[in-house]
Amino acid sequence: MLLLDGKKISLEIKKELKKEVDELYIKTGKRPGLAVLIVGENKASKIYVNAKVKACEEVGINSFHYEFPDNISEIELLAALDLLNEKEEINGILVQLPLPKNINEENIINRINPKKDVDCFTPENLGRMFLNEEKAIKSCTPSGILELLRRNKVVFLGKKVVILGRSNIVGKPLAIMMINEGATVTVCNSKTKDLQDICKTADILIVAIGKERFIKKEMIKKDAIIVDVGINRVEGKIYGDVDFQDVLSKVSLITPVPGGVGPMTIAMLLKNSVELFKNM
Ligand code: NAP
């Protein structure tokens, strides 16, 4: 068994990005700028946002961090986005999801200027990714997964990929990206019948359901590659959606949680910020 070490690979990517950002600064006198917006008191979201701000500093991207109270109105949040859409020093805008119930997520996402849409939330950028356009910005978590696998010499062409979860930020874009890579893809959801049989067909099993240690060894094929996207907090400890200890002896490659997909998501956020800056 080999570990798909997202922490190590993300450090490599950050090193490459720092070099590129420094060169861009010498050429243009400017640095990419990323705005991260957080609404409300979600503790987990705050941890993610702080990690993103710190990562920006590490590679020389300017970060702008905006916190809004739970009771901000949708109109006020839209107005804040309008200002950020106009600001020249900001190339990327990320709205940390989920948003409080009183705010319509779709309205907020649709207000982000697609040219600054750093996590590929908008219909325009999702369409470009769907069409596999060369310059398309790609959703951070799925592109982080592909990059982690690629840098571990995993080939997608002809592989049977099973994805558990069909969210707009992980499962769905990941399925499209895997299809574009030539994999044969099955996407499962909470109502899928015969889940175990489907999982057992997977050369690459990617799990993004938010259910602590759900995948056990009897659900996977021998020598399968396992990517665990889940982040589940239980009594102060973090677990993935896969029972790591249980499956370990049966897999060929596996991501740890933490230290697998999480750091790769942040690395791709930085990469997208640099791409948006170059495309301005
Ligand atoms: P989400 O929006 O809650 O969606 C969960 C998906 O899992 C839904 O499509 C749901 O099906 C499906 N599902 C639930 N139980 C299932 C089951 N027993 N079998 C098959 N499918 C099942 O989740 P998300 O935002 O994609 O996040 C998923 C997990 O990944 C969470 O733990 C989240 O914290 C983590 N995450 C990690 C990162 C990272 O960077 N590491 C990034 C994003 C998310 P239905 O559609 O039928 O309800």
Short mmCIF file of N, CA and C in Angstrom, two decimals, residues 14 34 36-38 41-58 63-67 94 96 233 266 269-270:
data_model
loop_
_atom_site.label_atom_id
_atom_site.label_comp_id
_atom_site.label_asym_id
_atom_site.label_seq_id
_atom_site.Cartn_x
_atom_site.Cartn_y
_atom_site.Cartn_z
N LYS A 14 2.89 24.33 -4.31
CA LYS A 14 3.04 25.70 -3.76
C LYS A 14 4.42 26.27 -4.11
N LEU A 34 -6.70 37.35 -4.02
CA LEU A 34 -7.85 36.46 -3.80
C LEU A 34 -8.70 36.99 -2.65
N VAL A 36 -11.70 36.15 -0.05
CA VAL A 36 -12.48 35.04 0.52
C VAL A 36 -13.56 35.64 1.42
N LEU A 37 -14.80 35.27 1.13
CA LEU A 37 -15.94 35.81 1.90
C LEU A 37 -16.53 34.71 2.77
N ILE A 38 -16.74 35.03 4.02
CA ILE A 38 -17.35 34.06 4.91
C ILE A 38 -18.53 34.72 5.62
N GLU A 41 -21.17 32.14 11.64
CA GLU A 41 -20.24 31.66 12.67
C GLU A 41 -19.90 30.19 12.53
N ASN A 42 -19.83 29.66 11.31
CA ASN A 42 -19.50 28.25 11.11
C ASN A 42 -18.02 28.00 11.43
N LYS A 43 -17.79 27.20 12.51
CA LYS A 43 -16.41 27.02 13.00
C LYS A 43 -15.54 26.33 11.94
N ALA A 44 -16.09 25.28 11.31
CA ALA A 44 -15.30 24.54 10.31
C ALA A 44 -14.94 25.46 9.15
N SER A 45 -15.92 26.28 8.69
CA SER A 45 -15.66 27.20 7.58
C SER A 45 -14.53 28.16 7.94
N LYS A 46 -14.53 28.63 9.19
CA LYS A 46 -13.49 29.58 9.61
C LYS A 46 -12.11 28.94 9.55
N ILE A 47 -12.05 27.66 9.94
CA ILE A 47 -10.76 26.94 9.89
C ILE A 47 -10.28 26.85 8.44
N TYR A 48 -11.21 26.51 7.51
CA TYR A 48 -10.83 26.40 6.09
C TYR A 48 -10.35 27.75 5.56
N VAL A 49 -11.09 28.82 5.92
CA VAL A 49 -10.76 30.16 5.41
C VAL A 49 -9.38 30.58 5.91
N ASN A 50 -9.11 30.33 7.19
CA ASN A 50 -7.79 30.70 7.73
C ASN A 50 -6.68 29.95 7.01
N ALA A 51 -6.92 28.68 6.72
CA ALA A 51 -5.90 27.87 6.01
C ALA A 51 -5.67 28.45 4.61
N LYS A 52 -6.75 28.91 3.97
CA LYS A 52 -6.63 29.46 2.62
C LYS A 52 -5.84 30.77 2.64
N VAL A 53 -6.12 31.62 3.63
CA VAL A 53 -5.42 32.91 3.75
C VAL A 53 -3.93 32.67 3.97
N LYS A 54 -3.62 31.72 4.86
CA LYS A 54 -2.21 31.41 5.17
C LYS A 54 -1.49 30.87 3.92
N ALA A 55 -2.19 30.02 3.17
CA ALA A 55 -1.57 29.44 1.96
C ALA A 55 -1.28 30.52 0.93
N CYS A 56 -2.17 31.51 0.81
CA CYS A 56 -1.93 32.64 -0.10
C CYS A 56 -0.62 33.34 0.25
N GLU A 57 -0.46 33.60 1.56
CA GLU A 57 0.76 34.29 2.02
C GLU A 57 2.01 33.49 1.62
N GLU A 58 1.92 32.16 1.76
CA GLU A 58 3.08 31.31 1.48
C GLU A 58 3.57 31.44 0.03
N SER A 63 -4.12 38.23 -0.12
CA SER A 63 -5.45 37.70 0.24
C SER A 63 -6.25 38.77 0.95
N PHE A 64 -7.53 38.79 0.67
CA PHE A 64 -8.47 39.75 1.28
C PHE A 64 -9.58 38.92 1.90
N HIS A 65 -9.74 39.09 3.21
CA HIS A 65 -10.61 38.21 3.96
C HIS A 65 -11.78 39.04 4.49
N TYR A 66 -13.00 38.68 4.10
CA TYR A 66 -14.17 39.46 4.52
C TYR A 66 -15.11 38.57 5.34
N GLU A 67 -15.41 39.00 6.57
CA GLU A 67 -16.35 38.24 7.42
C GLU A 67 -17.64 39.03 7.57
N LEU A 94 -13.88 33.96 -3.72
CA LEU A 94 -14.41 32.68 -3.22
C LEU A 94 -15.42 32.96 -2.11
N GLN A 96 -17.30 31.23 0.77
CA GLN A 96 -17.25 29.97 1.51
C GLN A 96 -18.68 29.46 1.73
N ARG A 233 -16.04 15.41 11.72
CA ARG A 233 -15.50 15.67 13.05
C ARG A 233 -16.28 14.87 14.09
N ILE A 266 -6.70 23.28 -1.48
CA ILE A 266 -6.13 24.61 -1.27
C ILE A 266 -5.08 24.92 -2.34
N LEU A 269 -6.81 26.01 -5.38
CA LEU A 269 -7.36 27.36 -5.22
C LEU A 269 -6.29 28.41 -5.55
N LEU A 270 -5.08 28.15 -5.08
CA LEU A 270 -3.97 29.07 -5.37
C LEU A 270 -3.64 29.05 -6.86
#
